[in-house]
Tab-separated table of C-alpha atoms in Angstrom:
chain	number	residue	atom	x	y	z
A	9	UNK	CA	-35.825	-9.104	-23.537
A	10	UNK	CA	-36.034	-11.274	-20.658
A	11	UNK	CA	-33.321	-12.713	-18.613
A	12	UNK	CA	-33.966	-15.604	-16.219
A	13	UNK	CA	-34.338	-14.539	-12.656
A	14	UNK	CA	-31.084	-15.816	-10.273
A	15	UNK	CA	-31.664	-18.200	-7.085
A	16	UNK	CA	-28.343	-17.245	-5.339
A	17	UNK	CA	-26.154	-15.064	-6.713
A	18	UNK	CA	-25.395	-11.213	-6.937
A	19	UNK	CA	-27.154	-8.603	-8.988
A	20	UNK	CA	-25.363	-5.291	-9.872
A	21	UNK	CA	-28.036	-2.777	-10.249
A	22	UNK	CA	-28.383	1.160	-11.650
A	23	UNK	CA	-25.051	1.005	-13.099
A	24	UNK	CA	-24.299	3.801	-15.210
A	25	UNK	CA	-25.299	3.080	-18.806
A	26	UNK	CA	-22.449	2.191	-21.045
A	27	UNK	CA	-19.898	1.336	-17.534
A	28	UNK	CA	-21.286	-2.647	-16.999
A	29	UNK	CA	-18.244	-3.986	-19.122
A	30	UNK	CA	-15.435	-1.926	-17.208
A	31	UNK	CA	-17.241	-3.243	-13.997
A	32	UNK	CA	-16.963	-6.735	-15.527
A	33	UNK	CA	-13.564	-6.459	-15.970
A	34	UNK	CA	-12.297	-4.649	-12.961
A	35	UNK	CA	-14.620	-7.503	-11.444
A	36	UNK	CA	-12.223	-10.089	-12.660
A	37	UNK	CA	-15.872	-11.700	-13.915
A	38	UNK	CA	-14.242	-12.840	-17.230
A	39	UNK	CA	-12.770	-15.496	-14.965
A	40	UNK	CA	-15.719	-17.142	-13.291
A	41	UNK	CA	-16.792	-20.060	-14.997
A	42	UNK	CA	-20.991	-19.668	-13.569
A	43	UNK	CA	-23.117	-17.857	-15.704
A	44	UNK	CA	-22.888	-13.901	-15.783
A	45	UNK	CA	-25.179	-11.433	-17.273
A	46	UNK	CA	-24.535	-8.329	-19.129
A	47	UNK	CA	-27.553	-6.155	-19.827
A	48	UNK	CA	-27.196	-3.098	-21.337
A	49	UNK	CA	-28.951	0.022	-21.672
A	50	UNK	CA	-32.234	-1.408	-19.638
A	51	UNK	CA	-34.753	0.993	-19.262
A	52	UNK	CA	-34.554	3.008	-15.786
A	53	UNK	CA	-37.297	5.369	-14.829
A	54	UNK	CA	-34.121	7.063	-12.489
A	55	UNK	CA	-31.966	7.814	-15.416
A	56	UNK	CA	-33.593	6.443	-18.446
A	57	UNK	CA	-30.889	3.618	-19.278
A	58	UNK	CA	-28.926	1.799	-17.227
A	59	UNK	CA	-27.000	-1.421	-17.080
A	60	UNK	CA	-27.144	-4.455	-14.902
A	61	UNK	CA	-24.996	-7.227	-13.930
A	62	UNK	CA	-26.043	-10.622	-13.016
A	63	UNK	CA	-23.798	-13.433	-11.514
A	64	UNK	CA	-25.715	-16.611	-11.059
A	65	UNK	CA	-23.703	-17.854	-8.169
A	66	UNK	CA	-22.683	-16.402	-4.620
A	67	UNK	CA	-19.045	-15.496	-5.102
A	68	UNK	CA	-16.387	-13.472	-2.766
A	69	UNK	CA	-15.524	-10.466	-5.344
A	70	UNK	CA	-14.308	-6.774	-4.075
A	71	UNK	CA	-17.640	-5.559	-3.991
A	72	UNK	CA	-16.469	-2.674	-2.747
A	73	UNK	CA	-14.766	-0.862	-5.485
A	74	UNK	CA	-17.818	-0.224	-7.124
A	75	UNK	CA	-18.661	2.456	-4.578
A	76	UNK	CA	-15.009	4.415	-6.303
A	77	UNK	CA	-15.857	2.898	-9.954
A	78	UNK	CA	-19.838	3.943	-10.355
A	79	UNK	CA	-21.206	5.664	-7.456
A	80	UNK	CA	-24.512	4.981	-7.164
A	81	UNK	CA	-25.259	1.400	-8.073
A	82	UNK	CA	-26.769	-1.276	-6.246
A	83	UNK	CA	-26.007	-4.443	-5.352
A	84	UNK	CA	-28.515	-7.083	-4.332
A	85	UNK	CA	-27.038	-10.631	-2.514
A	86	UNK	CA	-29.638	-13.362	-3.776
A	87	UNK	CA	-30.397	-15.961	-1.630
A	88	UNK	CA	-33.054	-19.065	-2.421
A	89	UNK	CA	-34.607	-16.404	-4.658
A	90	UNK	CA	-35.144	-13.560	-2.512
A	91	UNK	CA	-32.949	-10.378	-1.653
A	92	UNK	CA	-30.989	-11.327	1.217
A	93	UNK	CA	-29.290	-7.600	1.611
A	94	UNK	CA	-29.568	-5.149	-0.606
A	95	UNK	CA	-26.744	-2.238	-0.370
A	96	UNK	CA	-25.165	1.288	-2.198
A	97	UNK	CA	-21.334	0.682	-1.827
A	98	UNK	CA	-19.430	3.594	-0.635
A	99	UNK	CA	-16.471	5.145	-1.255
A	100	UNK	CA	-13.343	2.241	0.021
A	101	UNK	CA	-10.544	3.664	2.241
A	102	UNK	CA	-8.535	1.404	-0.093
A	103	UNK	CA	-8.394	0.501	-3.675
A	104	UNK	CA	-6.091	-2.665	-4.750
A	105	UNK	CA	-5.281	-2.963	-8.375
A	106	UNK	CA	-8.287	-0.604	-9.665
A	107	UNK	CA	-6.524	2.287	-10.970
A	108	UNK	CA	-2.603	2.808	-11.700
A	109	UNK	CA	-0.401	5.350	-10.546
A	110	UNK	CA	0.341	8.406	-13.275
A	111	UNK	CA	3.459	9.444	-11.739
A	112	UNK	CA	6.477	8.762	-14.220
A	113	UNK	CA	8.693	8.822	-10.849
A	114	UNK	CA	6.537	6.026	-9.100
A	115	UNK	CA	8.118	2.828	-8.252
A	116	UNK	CA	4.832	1.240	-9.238
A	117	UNK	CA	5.683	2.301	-12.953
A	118	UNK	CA	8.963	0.480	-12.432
A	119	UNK	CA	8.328	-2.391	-10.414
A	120	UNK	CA	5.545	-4.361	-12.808
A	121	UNK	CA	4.823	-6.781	-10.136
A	122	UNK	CA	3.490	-3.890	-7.034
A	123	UNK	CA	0.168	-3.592	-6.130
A	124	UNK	CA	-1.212	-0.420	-7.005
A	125	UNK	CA	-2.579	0.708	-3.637
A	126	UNK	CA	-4.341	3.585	-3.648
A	127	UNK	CA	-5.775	5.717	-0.200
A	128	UNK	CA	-8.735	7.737	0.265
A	129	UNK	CA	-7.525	10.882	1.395
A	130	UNK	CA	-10.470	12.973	1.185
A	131	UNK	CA	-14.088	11.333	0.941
A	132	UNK	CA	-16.070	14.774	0.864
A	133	UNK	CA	-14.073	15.754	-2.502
A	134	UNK	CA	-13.328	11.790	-3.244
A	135	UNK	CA	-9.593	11.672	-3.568
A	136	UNK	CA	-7.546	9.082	-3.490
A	137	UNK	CA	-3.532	9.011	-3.447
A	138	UNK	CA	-0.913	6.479	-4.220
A	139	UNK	CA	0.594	4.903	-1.239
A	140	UNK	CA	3.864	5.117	-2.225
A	141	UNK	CA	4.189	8.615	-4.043
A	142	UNK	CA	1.151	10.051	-2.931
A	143	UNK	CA	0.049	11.419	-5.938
A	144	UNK	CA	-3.414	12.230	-6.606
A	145	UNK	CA	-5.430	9.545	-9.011
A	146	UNK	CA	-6.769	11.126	-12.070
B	18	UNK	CA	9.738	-3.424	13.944
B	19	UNK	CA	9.491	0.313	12.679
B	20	UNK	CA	10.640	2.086	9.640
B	21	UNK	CA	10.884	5.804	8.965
B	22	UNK	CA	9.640	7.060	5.643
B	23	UNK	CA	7.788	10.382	6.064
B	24	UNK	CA	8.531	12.531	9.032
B	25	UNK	CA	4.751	12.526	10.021
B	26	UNK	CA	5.642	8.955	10.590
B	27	UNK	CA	6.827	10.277	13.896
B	28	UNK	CA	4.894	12.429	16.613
B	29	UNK	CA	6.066	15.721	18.196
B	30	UNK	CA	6.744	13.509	21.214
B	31	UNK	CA	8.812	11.095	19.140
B	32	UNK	CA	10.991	13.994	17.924
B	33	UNK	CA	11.207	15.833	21.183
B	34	UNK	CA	12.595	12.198	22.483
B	35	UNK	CA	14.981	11.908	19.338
B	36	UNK	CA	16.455	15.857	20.140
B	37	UNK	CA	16.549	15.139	23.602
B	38	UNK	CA	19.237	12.007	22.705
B	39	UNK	CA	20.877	14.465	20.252
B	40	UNK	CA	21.448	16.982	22.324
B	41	UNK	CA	22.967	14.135	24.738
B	42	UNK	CA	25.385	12.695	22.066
B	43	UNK	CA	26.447	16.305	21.763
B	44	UNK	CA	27.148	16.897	25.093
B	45	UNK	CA	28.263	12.946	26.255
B	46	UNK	CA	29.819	11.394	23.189
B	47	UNK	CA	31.693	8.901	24.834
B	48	UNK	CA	28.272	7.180	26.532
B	49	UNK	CA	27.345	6.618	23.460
B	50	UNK	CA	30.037	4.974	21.464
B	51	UNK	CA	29.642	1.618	22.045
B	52	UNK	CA	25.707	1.382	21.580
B	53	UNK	CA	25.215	-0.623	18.124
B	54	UNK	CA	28.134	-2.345	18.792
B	55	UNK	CA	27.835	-5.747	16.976
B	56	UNK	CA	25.617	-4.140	15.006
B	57	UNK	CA	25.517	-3.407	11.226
B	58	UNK	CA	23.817	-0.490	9.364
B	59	UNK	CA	23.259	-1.345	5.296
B	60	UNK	CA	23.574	1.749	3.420
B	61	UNK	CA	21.397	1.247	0.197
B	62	UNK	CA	21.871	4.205	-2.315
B	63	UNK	CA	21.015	3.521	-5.478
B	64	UNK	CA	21.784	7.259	-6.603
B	65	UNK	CA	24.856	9.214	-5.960
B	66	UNK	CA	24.825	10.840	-2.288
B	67	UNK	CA	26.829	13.099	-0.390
B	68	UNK	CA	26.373	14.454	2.783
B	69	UNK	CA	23.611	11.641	3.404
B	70	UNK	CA	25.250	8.594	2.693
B	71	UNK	CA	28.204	9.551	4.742
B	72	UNK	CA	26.327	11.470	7.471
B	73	UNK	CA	24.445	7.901	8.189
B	74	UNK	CA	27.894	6.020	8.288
B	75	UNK	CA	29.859	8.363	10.511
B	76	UNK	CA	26.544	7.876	12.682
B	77	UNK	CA	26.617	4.350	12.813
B	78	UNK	CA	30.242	4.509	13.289
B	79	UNK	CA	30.167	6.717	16.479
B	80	UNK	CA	27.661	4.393	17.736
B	81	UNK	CA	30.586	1.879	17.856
B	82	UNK	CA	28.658	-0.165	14.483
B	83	UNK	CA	29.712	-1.351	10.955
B	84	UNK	CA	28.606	-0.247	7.732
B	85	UNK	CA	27.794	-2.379	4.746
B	86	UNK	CA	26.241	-1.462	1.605
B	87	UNK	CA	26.593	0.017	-1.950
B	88	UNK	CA	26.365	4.056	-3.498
B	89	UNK	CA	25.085	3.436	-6.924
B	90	UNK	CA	22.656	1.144	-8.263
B	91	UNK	CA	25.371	-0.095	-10.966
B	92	UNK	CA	26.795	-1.356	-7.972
B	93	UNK	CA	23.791	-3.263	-6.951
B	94	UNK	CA	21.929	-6.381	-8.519
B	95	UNK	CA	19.464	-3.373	-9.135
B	96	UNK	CA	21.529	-3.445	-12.165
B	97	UNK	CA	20.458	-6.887	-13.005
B	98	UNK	CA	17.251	-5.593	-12.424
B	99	UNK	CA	16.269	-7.347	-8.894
B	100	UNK	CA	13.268	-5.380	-7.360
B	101	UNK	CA	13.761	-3.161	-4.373
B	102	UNK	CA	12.009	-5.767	-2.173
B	103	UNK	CA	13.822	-8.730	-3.276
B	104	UNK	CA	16.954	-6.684	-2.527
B	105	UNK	CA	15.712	-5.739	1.469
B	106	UNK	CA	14.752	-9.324	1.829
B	107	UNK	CA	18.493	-9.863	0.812
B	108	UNK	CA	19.613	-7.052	3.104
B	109	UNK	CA	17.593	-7.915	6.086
B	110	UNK	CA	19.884	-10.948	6.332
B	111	UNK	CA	22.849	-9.348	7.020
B	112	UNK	CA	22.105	-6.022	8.366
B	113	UNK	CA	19.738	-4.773	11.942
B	114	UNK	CA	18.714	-1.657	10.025
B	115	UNK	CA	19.262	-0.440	6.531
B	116	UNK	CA	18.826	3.386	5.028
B	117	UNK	CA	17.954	3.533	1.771
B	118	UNK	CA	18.026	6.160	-1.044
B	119	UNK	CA	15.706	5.647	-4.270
B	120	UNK	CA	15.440	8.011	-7.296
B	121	UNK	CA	11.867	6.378	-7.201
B	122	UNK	CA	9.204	7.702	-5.299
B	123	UNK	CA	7.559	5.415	-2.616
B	124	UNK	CA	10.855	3.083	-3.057
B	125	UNK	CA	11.715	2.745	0.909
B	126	UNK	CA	7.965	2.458	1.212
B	127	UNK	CA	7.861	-0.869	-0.735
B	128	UNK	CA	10.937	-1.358	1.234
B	129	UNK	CA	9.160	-1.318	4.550
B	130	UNK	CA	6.413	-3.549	3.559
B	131	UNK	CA	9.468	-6.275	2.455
B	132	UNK	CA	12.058	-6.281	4.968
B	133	UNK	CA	12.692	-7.620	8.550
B	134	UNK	CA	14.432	-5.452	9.881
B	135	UNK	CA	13.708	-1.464	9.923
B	136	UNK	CA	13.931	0.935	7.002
B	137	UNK	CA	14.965	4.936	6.544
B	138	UNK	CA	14.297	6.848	3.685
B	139	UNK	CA	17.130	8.542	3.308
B	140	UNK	CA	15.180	10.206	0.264
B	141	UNK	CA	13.293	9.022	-2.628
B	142	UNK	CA	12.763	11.452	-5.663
B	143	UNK	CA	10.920	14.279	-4.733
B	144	UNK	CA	9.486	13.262	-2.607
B	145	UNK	CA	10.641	12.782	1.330
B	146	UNK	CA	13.576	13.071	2.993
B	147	UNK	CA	12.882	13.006	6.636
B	148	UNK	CA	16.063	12.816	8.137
B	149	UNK	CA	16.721	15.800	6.267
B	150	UNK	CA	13.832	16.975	8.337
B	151	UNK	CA	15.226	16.244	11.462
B	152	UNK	CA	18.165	17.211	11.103
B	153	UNK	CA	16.557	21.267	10.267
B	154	UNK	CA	14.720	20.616	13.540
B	155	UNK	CA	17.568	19.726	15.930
B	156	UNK	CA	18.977	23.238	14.217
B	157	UNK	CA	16.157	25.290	14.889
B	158	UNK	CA	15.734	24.117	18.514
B	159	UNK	CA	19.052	24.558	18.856
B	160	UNK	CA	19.499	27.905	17.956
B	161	UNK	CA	16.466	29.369	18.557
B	162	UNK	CA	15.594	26.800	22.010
B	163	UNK	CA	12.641	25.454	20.548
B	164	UNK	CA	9.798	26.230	17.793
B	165	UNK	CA	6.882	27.611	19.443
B	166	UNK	CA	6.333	31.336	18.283
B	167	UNK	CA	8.839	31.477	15.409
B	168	UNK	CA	8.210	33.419	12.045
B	169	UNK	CA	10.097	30.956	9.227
B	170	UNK	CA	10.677	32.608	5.518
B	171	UNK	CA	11.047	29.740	2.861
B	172	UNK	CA	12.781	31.211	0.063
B	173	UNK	CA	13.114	30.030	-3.325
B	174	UNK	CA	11.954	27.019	-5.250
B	175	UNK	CA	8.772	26.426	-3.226
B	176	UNK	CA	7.402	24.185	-5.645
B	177	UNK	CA	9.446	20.867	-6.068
B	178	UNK	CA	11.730	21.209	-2.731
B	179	UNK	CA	10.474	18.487	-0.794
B	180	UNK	CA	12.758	19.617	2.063
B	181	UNK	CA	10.212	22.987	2.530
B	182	UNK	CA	7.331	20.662	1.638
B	183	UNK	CA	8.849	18.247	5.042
B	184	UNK	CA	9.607	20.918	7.527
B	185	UNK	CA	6.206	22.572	6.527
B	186	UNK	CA	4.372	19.561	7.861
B	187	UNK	CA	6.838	18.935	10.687
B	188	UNK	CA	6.175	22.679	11.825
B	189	UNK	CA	2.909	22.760	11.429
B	190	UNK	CA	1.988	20.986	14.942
B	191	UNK	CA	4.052	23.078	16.791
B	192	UNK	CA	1.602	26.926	18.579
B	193	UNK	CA	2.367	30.209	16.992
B	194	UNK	CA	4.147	29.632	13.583
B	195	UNK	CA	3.951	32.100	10.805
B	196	UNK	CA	5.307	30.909	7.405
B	197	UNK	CA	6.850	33.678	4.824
B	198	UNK	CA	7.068	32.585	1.759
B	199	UNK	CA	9.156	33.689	-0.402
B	200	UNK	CA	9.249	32.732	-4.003
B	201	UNK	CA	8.752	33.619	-7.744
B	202	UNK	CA	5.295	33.228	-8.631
B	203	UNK	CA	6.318	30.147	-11.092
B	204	UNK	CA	7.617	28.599	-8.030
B	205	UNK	CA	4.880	29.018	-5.187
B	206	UNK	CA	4.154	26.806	-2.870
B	207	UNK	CA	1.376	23.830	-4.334
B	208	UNK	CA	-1.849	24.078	-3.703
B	209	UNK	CA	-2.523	21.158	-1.894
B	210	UNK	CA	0.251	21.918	1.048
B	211	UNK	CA	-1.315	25.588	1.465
B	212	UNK	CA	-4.720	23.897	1.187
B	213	UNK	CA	-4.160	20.574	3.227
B	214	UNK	CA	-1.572	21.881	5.791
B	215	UNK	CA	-1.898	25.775	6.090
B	216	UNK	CA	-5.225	26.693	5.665
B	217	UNK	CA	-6.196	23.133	6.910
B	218	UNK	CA	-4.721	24.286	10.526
B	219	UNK	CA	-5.039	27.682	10.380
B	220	UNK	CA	-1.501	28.554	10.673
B	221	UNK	CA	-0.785	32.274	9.318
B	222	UNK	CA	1.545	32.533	6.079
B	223	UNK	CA	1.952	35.080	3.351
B	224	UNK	CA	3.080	34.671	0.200
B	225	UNK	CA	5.467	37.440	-1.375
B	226	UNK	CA	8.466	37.323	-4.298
B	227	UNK	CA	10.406	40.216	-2.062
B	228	UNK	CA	12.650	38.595	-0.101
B	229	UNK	CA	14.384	41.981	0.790
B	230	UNK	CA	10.619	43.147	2.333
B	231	UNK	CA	9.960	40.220	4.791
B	232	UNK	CA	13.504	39.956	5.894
B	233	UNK	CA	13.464	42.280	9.056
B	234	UNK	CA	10.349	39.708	10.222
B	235	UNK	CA	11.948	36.610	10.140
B	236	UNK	CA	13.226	34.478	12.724
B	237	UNK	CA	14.414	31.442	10.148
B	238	UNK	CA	15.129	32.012	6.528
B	239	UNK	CA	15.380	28.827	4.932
B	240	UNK	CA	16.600	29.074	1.498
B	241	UNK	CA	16.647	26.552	-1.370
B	242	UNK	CA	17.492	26.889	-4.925
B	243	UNK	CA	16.217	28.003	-7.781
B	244	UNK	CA	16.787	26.068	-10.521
B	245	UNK	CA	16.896	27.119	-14.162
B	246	UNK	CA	15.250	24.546	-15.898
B	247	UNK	CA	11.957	25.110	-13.718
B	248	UNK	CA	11.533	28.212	-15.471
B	249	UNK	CA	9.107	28.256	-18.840
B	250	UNK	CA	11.369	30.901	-20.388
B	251	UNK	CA	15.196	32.306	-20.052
B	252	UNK	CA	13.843	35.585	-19.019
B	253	UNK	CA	12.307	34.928	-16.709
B	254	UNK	CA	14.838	33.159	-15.280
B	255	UNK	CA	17.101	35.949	-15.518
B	256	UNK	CA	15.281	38.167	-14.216
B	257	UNK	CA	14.531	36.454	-11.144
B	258	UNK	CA	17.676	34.596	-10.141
B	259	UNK	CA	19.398	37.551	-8.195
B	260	UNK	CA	16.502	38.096	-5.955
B	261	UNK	CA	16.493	34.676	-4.611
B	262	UNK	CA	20.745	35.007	-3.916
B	263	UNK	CA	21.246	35.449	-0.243
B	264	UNK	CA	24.191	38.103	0.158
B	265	UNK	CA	25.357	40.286	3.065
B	266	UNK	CA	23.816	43.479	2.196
B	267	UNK	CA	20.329	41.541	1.625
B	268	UNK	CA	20.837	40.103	5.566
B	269	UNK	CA	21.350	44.045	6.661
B	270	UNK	CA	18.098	44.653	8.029
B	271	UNK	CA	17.875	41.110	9.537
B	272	UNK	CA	17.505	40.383	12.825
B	273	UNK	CA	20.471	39.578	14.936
B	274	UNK	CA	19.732	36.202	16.111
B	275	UNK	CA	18.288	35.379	12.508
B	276	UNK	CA	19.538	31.046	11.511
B	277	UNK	CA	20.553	31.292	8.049
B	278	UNK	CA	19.562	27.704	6.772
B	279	UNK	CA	20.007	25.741	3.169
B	280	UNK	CA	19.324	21.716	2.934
B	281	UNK	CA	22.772	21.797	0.820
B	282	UNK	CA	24.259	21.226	-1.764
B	283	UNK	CA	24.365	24.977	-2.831
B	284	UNK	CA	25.453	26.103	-6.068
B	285	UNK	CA	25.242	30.581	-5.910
B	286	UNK	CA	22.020	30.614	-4.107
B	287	UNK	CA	23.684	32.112	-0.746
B	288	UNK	CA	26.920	33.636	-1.486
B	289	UNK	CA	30.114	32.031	-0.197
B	290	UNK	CA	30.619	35.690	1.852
B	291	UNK	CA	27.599	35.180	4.269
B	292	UNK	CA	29.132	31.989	5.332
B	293	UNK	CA	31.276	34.016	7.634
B	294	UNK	CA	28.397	35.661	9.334
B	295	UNK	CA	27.195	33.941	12.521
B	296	UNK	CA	23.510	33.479	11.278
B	297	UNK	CA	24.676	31.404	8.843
B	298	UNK	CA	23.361	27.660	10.146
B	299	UNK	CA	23.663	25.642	7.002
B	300	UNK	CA	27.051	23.813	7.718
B	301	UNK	CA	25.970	23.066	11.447
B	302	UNK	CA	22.961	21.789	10.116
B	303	UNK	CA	24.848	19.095	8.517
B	304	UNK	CA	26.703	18.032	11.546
B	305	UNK	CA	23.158	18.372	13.221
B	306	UNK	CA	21.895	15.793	10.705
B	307	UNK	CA	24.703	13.365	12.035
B	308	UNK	CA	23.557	13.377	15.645
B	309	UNK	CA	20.033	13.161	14.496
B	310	UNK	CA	20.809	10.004	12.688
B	311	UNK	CA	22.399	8.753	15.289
B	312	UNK	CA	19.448	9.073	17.754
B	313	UNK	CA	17.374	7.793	15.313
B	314	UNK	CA	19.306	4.721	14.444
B	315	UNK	CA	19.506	4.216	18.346
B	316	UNK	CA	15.840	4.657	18.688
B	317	UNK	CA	14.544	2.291	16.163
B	318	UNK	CA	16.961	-0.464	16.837
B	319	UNK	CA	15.412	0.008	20.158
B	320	UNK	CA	19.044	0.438	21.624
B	321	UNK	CA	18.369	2.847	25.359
């Protein structure tokens, strides 16, 4: 299958096979109106499958939540066809909107309109807690 | 502008300030009473309160202030269901500082982000309840002149009493303190405060369901209560409640200068008899709570 190459624009790379779609979604790439690829369960000589994203335009998205959503993938910044920078994103101190609060006694489970803000607490073991409870994310 | 919501929000030197104008109130009352005059402190408790509600307006009151404000959320447009910041944004317009109570966690947090002017948890869930905090520090240094060295039992329900959970973490930065603690095994101390504040700093503790055994030791008993519906099964329950009631035999091999202390309200978890004895701290704790209120009131309104 072959999927035109991109002149500016980002490329999501090694993302866990199967985990391109929640990516696209937490993305908020339903709402662009370039073209975006979705390629799924491309052979990877790393892990045998993986997926890949491809956004044909260069676009300010939170980049950095993949580093809390699929450790591991890459992301490649196209520019007039070549790889500008090339990057692993790690873990964010801070995660806007990704995840929601479990805790029944939140105020973000009673206030629809909060941000759920979540901190990183503890890289080595990768937990993150609610700002405003402080509960742990499952 | 500063608000209050956790005690860590404030450093050792922070408190040592905020005792330091306690301990002045105490002594020099009449300096003090016309500090916040002109200004207004907006109690906002949207569950029922006590002691905290009117321990933070008799502070603002001694500090020569007014008082505005509701006690129930029914009483609020909370009821109409405006959210918490839409109310402090309401609030900040009237009041120079507002203490708020939530029955939702992280409330006075979103709070803080929203208003103008500054915000105290005065307790949300839970979760914290710093002034409560304080106002079991300004009793410890009080009666025992400080809290380097001391050897505090926590007795009861370790688990959900975010008042131990508070003076845990307040303690914690202060040399030489041992923790007892004293609890059924359904009711231990979580994980993640032995792991992220005890072992974390290498502070000594033990953990023991015989309250009888570590009495002699301590220094501070600090008892909360245990509740029957944290308990899996009525047996258990019953089996365990008496240990965890404080009575004058049980304080017989204490030591003299022991400080009996509770967070309050108490139901039979220290019986009515020890409140005679003169370790008992608990009521002076709530008049210690007042002063503490007041210096904090004073200190973020940036009043000298």
């Amino acid at each position: 299958m072959v999927i035109d190459s991109i002149n500016n624009g980002i490329v999501i790379d090694h993302i866990t096979s199967g985990k391109s779609m929640l990516l696209y979604q937490k993305l908020g790439l339903d709402k662009l109106n370039c073209t975006v690829a979705i390629i799924k369960n491309a052979p990877s000589s790393k892990n045998g499958q993986k997926d890949i994203i491809k956004i044909d335009t260069l676009i300010d998205i939170d980049l950095d939540m993949l580093g809390y959503l699929d450790p591991g993938v890459s992301v490649n910044i196209i520019k007039d066809g070549t790889i500008a920078s090339k990057f692993i994103p790690e873990l964010p101190e801070k995660l806007v909107d990704v995840i929601k609060c479990k805790n029944p006694r939140c105020i973000s489970q009673e206030e629809q309109e909060l941000k759920h803000i979540f901190k990183l607490t503890d890289r080595e073991k990768r937990i993150y807690r609610c700002i405003y409870c402080e509960s742990k994310a499952k | 502008m500063r608000s209050i919501i956790d005690i860590l929000d404030l450093s050792t030197q922070e408190i040592d300030s905020l005792i330091k104008t306690a301990c002045d109130i105490i002594d020099n009352p009449d300096k003090y009473a016309e500090k916040c005059k002109r200004k207004k402190l907006a109690t906002l408790f949207f569950e029922p309160s006590t002691r905290t509600r009117l321990s933070f307006e008799a502070a603002m009151y001694e500090l020569g202030g007014n008082v505005i404000g509701f006690s129930a959320a029914n009483n609020s447009s909370a009821a109409k269901g405006e959210s918490v910041s839409d109310t402090v944004k309401t609030v900040s317009c009237y009041a120079d500082i507002i203490a708020m109570r939530h029955p939702k966690e992280g409330a006075p947090m979103v709070a803080s982000m929203a208003a103008s002017v500054p915000i105290i948890n005065a307790g949300d869930g839970g979760h914290n309840h710093p002034t409560q905090t304080l106002a079991d520090l300004l009793t410890i240094y009080r009666e025992k002149g400080g809290f380097d060295n001391l050897t505090v039992g926590l007795c009861g329900d370790l688990k959900f009493g975010r008042t131990v959970h508070s003076l845990i973490n307040a303690l914690s930065r202060y040399s030489g303190i041992k923790f007892i603690l004293i609890s059924p095994e359904e009711l231990k101390l979580p994980e993640y405060v032995v792991n992220n504040v005890l072992k974390k700093k290498n502070i000594p503790y033990v953990e023991t369901t015989d309250l009888i055994g570590a009495m002699p030791e301590l220094d501070i008993l600090y008892m909360t209560r245990v509740q029957r519906e944290r308990f899996f099964n009525e047996q258990d329950y019953i089996r365990l409640k008496d240990s965890y009631i404080l009575t004058p035999d049980k304080l017989e091999t204490a030591k003299d200068d022991l400080a009996v202390m509770h967070p309050l309200p108490r139901v039979n978890e220290i019986s009515v008899a020890v409140d005679n004895d003169k370790r008992a701290c608990y009521f002076k704790q709530v008049l210690n709570g007042k002063y503490m209120r007041m210096a904090l009131i004073l200190m973020l309104l940036g009043v000298e």
